[in-house]
């Protein structure tokens, strides 16, 4: 098994994030774990929106919604929309245009296509 390179974390918005610096690595690890375990496809339909198709099960929905709530509380510029519909589970993440670089970093972690 080959170790994959760790994406750059230079995109973390220290100027707009209320999360204590010591907690940032744990939050990033939580996103990385969700992406590794549950993302079935990732797409970037717009520069300010990332769409993640997730494994459609209640545990994944709970995990994704909990992480989205914590992140929205910390960085209020994010909008998260979790949609469960006909056997599918989708997490849309949007940001204002001035924060598109932050979404770039998340998209890279999730393996999104531009």
CSV table of C-alpha atoms in Angstrom, one decimal:
chain,number,residue,atom,x,y,z
A,1,UNK,CA,0.0,0.0,0.0
A,2,UNK,CA,1.4,3.4,-1.0
A,3,UNK,CA,0.9,6.5,1.1
A,4,UNK,CA,-0.9,9.2,-0.7
A,5,UNK,CA,0.5,12.8,-0.5
A,6,UNK,CA,-1.2,14.9,2.1
A,7,UNK,CA,-2.9,17.9,0.4
A,8,UNK,CA,-1.6,21.4,1.3
A,9,UNK,CA,-3.4,23.0,4.2
A,10,UNK,CA,-2.4,26.5,3.3
A,11,UNK,CA,-6.0,27.2,2.4
A,12,UNK,CA,-7.3,27.0,6.0
A,13,UNK,CA,-8.8,30.5,6.6
A,14,UNK,CA,-7.1,31.6,9.8
A,15,UNK,CA,-8.5,35.1,9.3
A,16,UNK,CA,-12.1,34.0,9.2
A,17,UNK,CA,-12.1,30.9,11.4
A,18,UNK,CA,-13.1,31.0,15.1
A,19,UNK,CA,-11.7,27.5,15.7
A,20,UNK,CA,-8.7,27.5,18.0
A,21,UNK,CA,-5.5,26.8,16.1
A,22,UNK,CA,-4.8,23.7,18.2
A,23,UNK,CA,-8.1,22.2,17.0
A,24,UNK,CA,-7.6,22.8,13.3
A,25,UNK,CA,-5.6,19.6,12.7
A,26,UNK,CA,-8.5,17.5,14.3
A,27,UNK,CA,-11.1,19.3,12.2
A,28,UNK,CA,-9.1,18.7,9.0
A,29,UNK,CA,-8.6,15.0,10.0
A,30,UNK,CA,-12.4,14.7,10.5
A,31,UNK,CA,-13.0,16.0,7.0
A,32,UNK,CA,-10.3,13.7,5.6
A,33,UNK,CA,-11.8,10.7,7.4
A,34,UNK,CA,-15.3,11.5,6.1
A,35,UNK,CA,-14.0,12.0,2.5
A,36,UNK,CA,-12.0,8.7,2.7
A,37,UNK,CA,-14.8,6.7,4.1
A,38,UNK,CA,-17.9,8.1,2.4
A,39,UNK,CA,-17.3,10.1,-0.8
A,40,UNK,CA,-18.3,8.2,-3.8
A,41,UNK,CA,-17.8,11.0,-6.2
A,42,UNK,CA,-16.9,14.7,-6.0
A,43,UNK,CA,-17.6,17.4,-8.5
A,44,UNK,CA,-17.1,21.2,-8.8
A,45,UNK,CA,-20.0,22.4,-10.9
A,46,UNK,CA,-19.3,26.0,-10.0
A,47,UNK,CA,-16.2,27.8,-8.6
A,48,UNK,CA,-18.2,28.5,-5.4
A,49,UNK,CA,-19.8,25.1,-5.0
A,50,UNK,CA,-18.5,21.6,-4.3
A,51,UNK,CA,-20.9,18.6,-4.6
A,52,UNK,CA,-20.0,15.4,-2.8
A,53,UNK,CA,-21.9,12.2,-3.4
A,54,UNK,CA,-21.7,10.2,-0.2
A,55,UNK,CA,-22.4,6.6,0.8
A,56,UNK,CA,-26.2,6.7,1.3
A,57,UNK,CA,-26.7,5.5,4.8
A,58,UNK,CA,-27.9,7.0,8.1
A,59,UNK,CA,-24.5,6.9,9.8
A,60,UNK,CA,-22.9,8.8,7.0
A,61,UNK,CA,-25.7,11.3,7.0
A,62,UNK,CA,-25.3,11.9,10.7
A,63,UNK,CA,-21.5,12.2,10.5
A,64,UNK,CA,-21.7,14.6,7.6
A,65,UNK,CA,-24.4,16.8,9.2
A,66,UNK,CA,-22.5,16.9,12.5
A,67,UNK,CA,-19.3,18.0,10.8
A,68,UNK,CA,-21.2,20.5,8.6
A,69,UNK,CA,-22.8,22.0,11.7
A,70,UNK,CA,-19.5,22.4,13.6
A,71,UNK,CA,-17.8,23.9,10.5
A,72,UNK,CA,-20.6,26.4,9.8
A,73,UNK,CA,-20.4,27.5,13.5
A,74,UNK,CA,-16.7,28.0,13.2
A,75,UNK,CA,-16.5,29.6,9.7
A,76,UNK,CA,-19.8,31.3,9.0
A,77,UNK,CA,-19.2,31.9,5.3
A,78,UNK,CA,-19.8,28.2,4.5
A,79,UNK,CA,-23.2,27.0,3.5
A,80,UNK,CA,-23.8,23.2,3.7
A,81,UNK,CA,-26.8,21.4,2.2
A,82,UNK,CA,-27.2,17.7,2.9
A,83,UNK,CA,-29.8,16.1,0.7
A,84,UNK,CA,-31.1,12.6,1.0
A,85,UNK,CA,-33.2,11.5,-2.0
A,86,UNK,CA,-34.1,8.2,-3.6
A,87,UNK,CA,-31.2,6.2,-2.3
A,88,UNK,CA,-28.7,9.0,-2.7
A,89,UNK,CA,-26.9,11.3,-0.2
A,90,UNK,CA,-25.3,14.5,-1.4
A,91,UNK,CA,-23.5,17.2,0.5
A,92,UNK,CA,-23.2,20.6,-1.3
A,93,UNK,CA,-20.7,23.1,0.1
A,94,UNK,CA,-20.9,26.7,-1.1
A,95,UNK,CA,-18.8,29.7,-0.3
A,96,UNK,CA,-18.8,33.4,-1.4
A,97,UNK,CA,-16.6,34.2,-4.4
A,98,UNK,CA,-14.0,35.8,-2.1
A,99,UNK,CA,-13.6,32.4,-0.4
A,100,UNK,CA,-13.3,30.2,-3.5
A,101,UNK,CA,-9.7,29.4,-2.6
A,102,UNK,CA,-10.9,27.7,0.6
A,103,UNK,CA,-13.2,25.5,-1.4
A,104,UNK,CA,-10.3,24.7,-3.7
A,105,UNK,CA,-8.5,23.1,-0.7
A,106,UNK,CA,-11.5,21.1,0.4
A,107,UNK,CA,-12.1,20.0,-3.2
A,108,UNK,CA,-8.5,18.8,-3.5
A,109,UNK,CA,-8.9,16.8,-0.3
A,110,UNK,CA,-12.1,15.2,-1.6
A,111,UNK,CA,-10.7,14.5,-5.1
A,112,UNK,CA,-13.1,16.8,-7.0
A,113,UNK,CA,-12.9,17.4,-10.7
A,114,UNK,CA,-12.9,21.1,-11.8
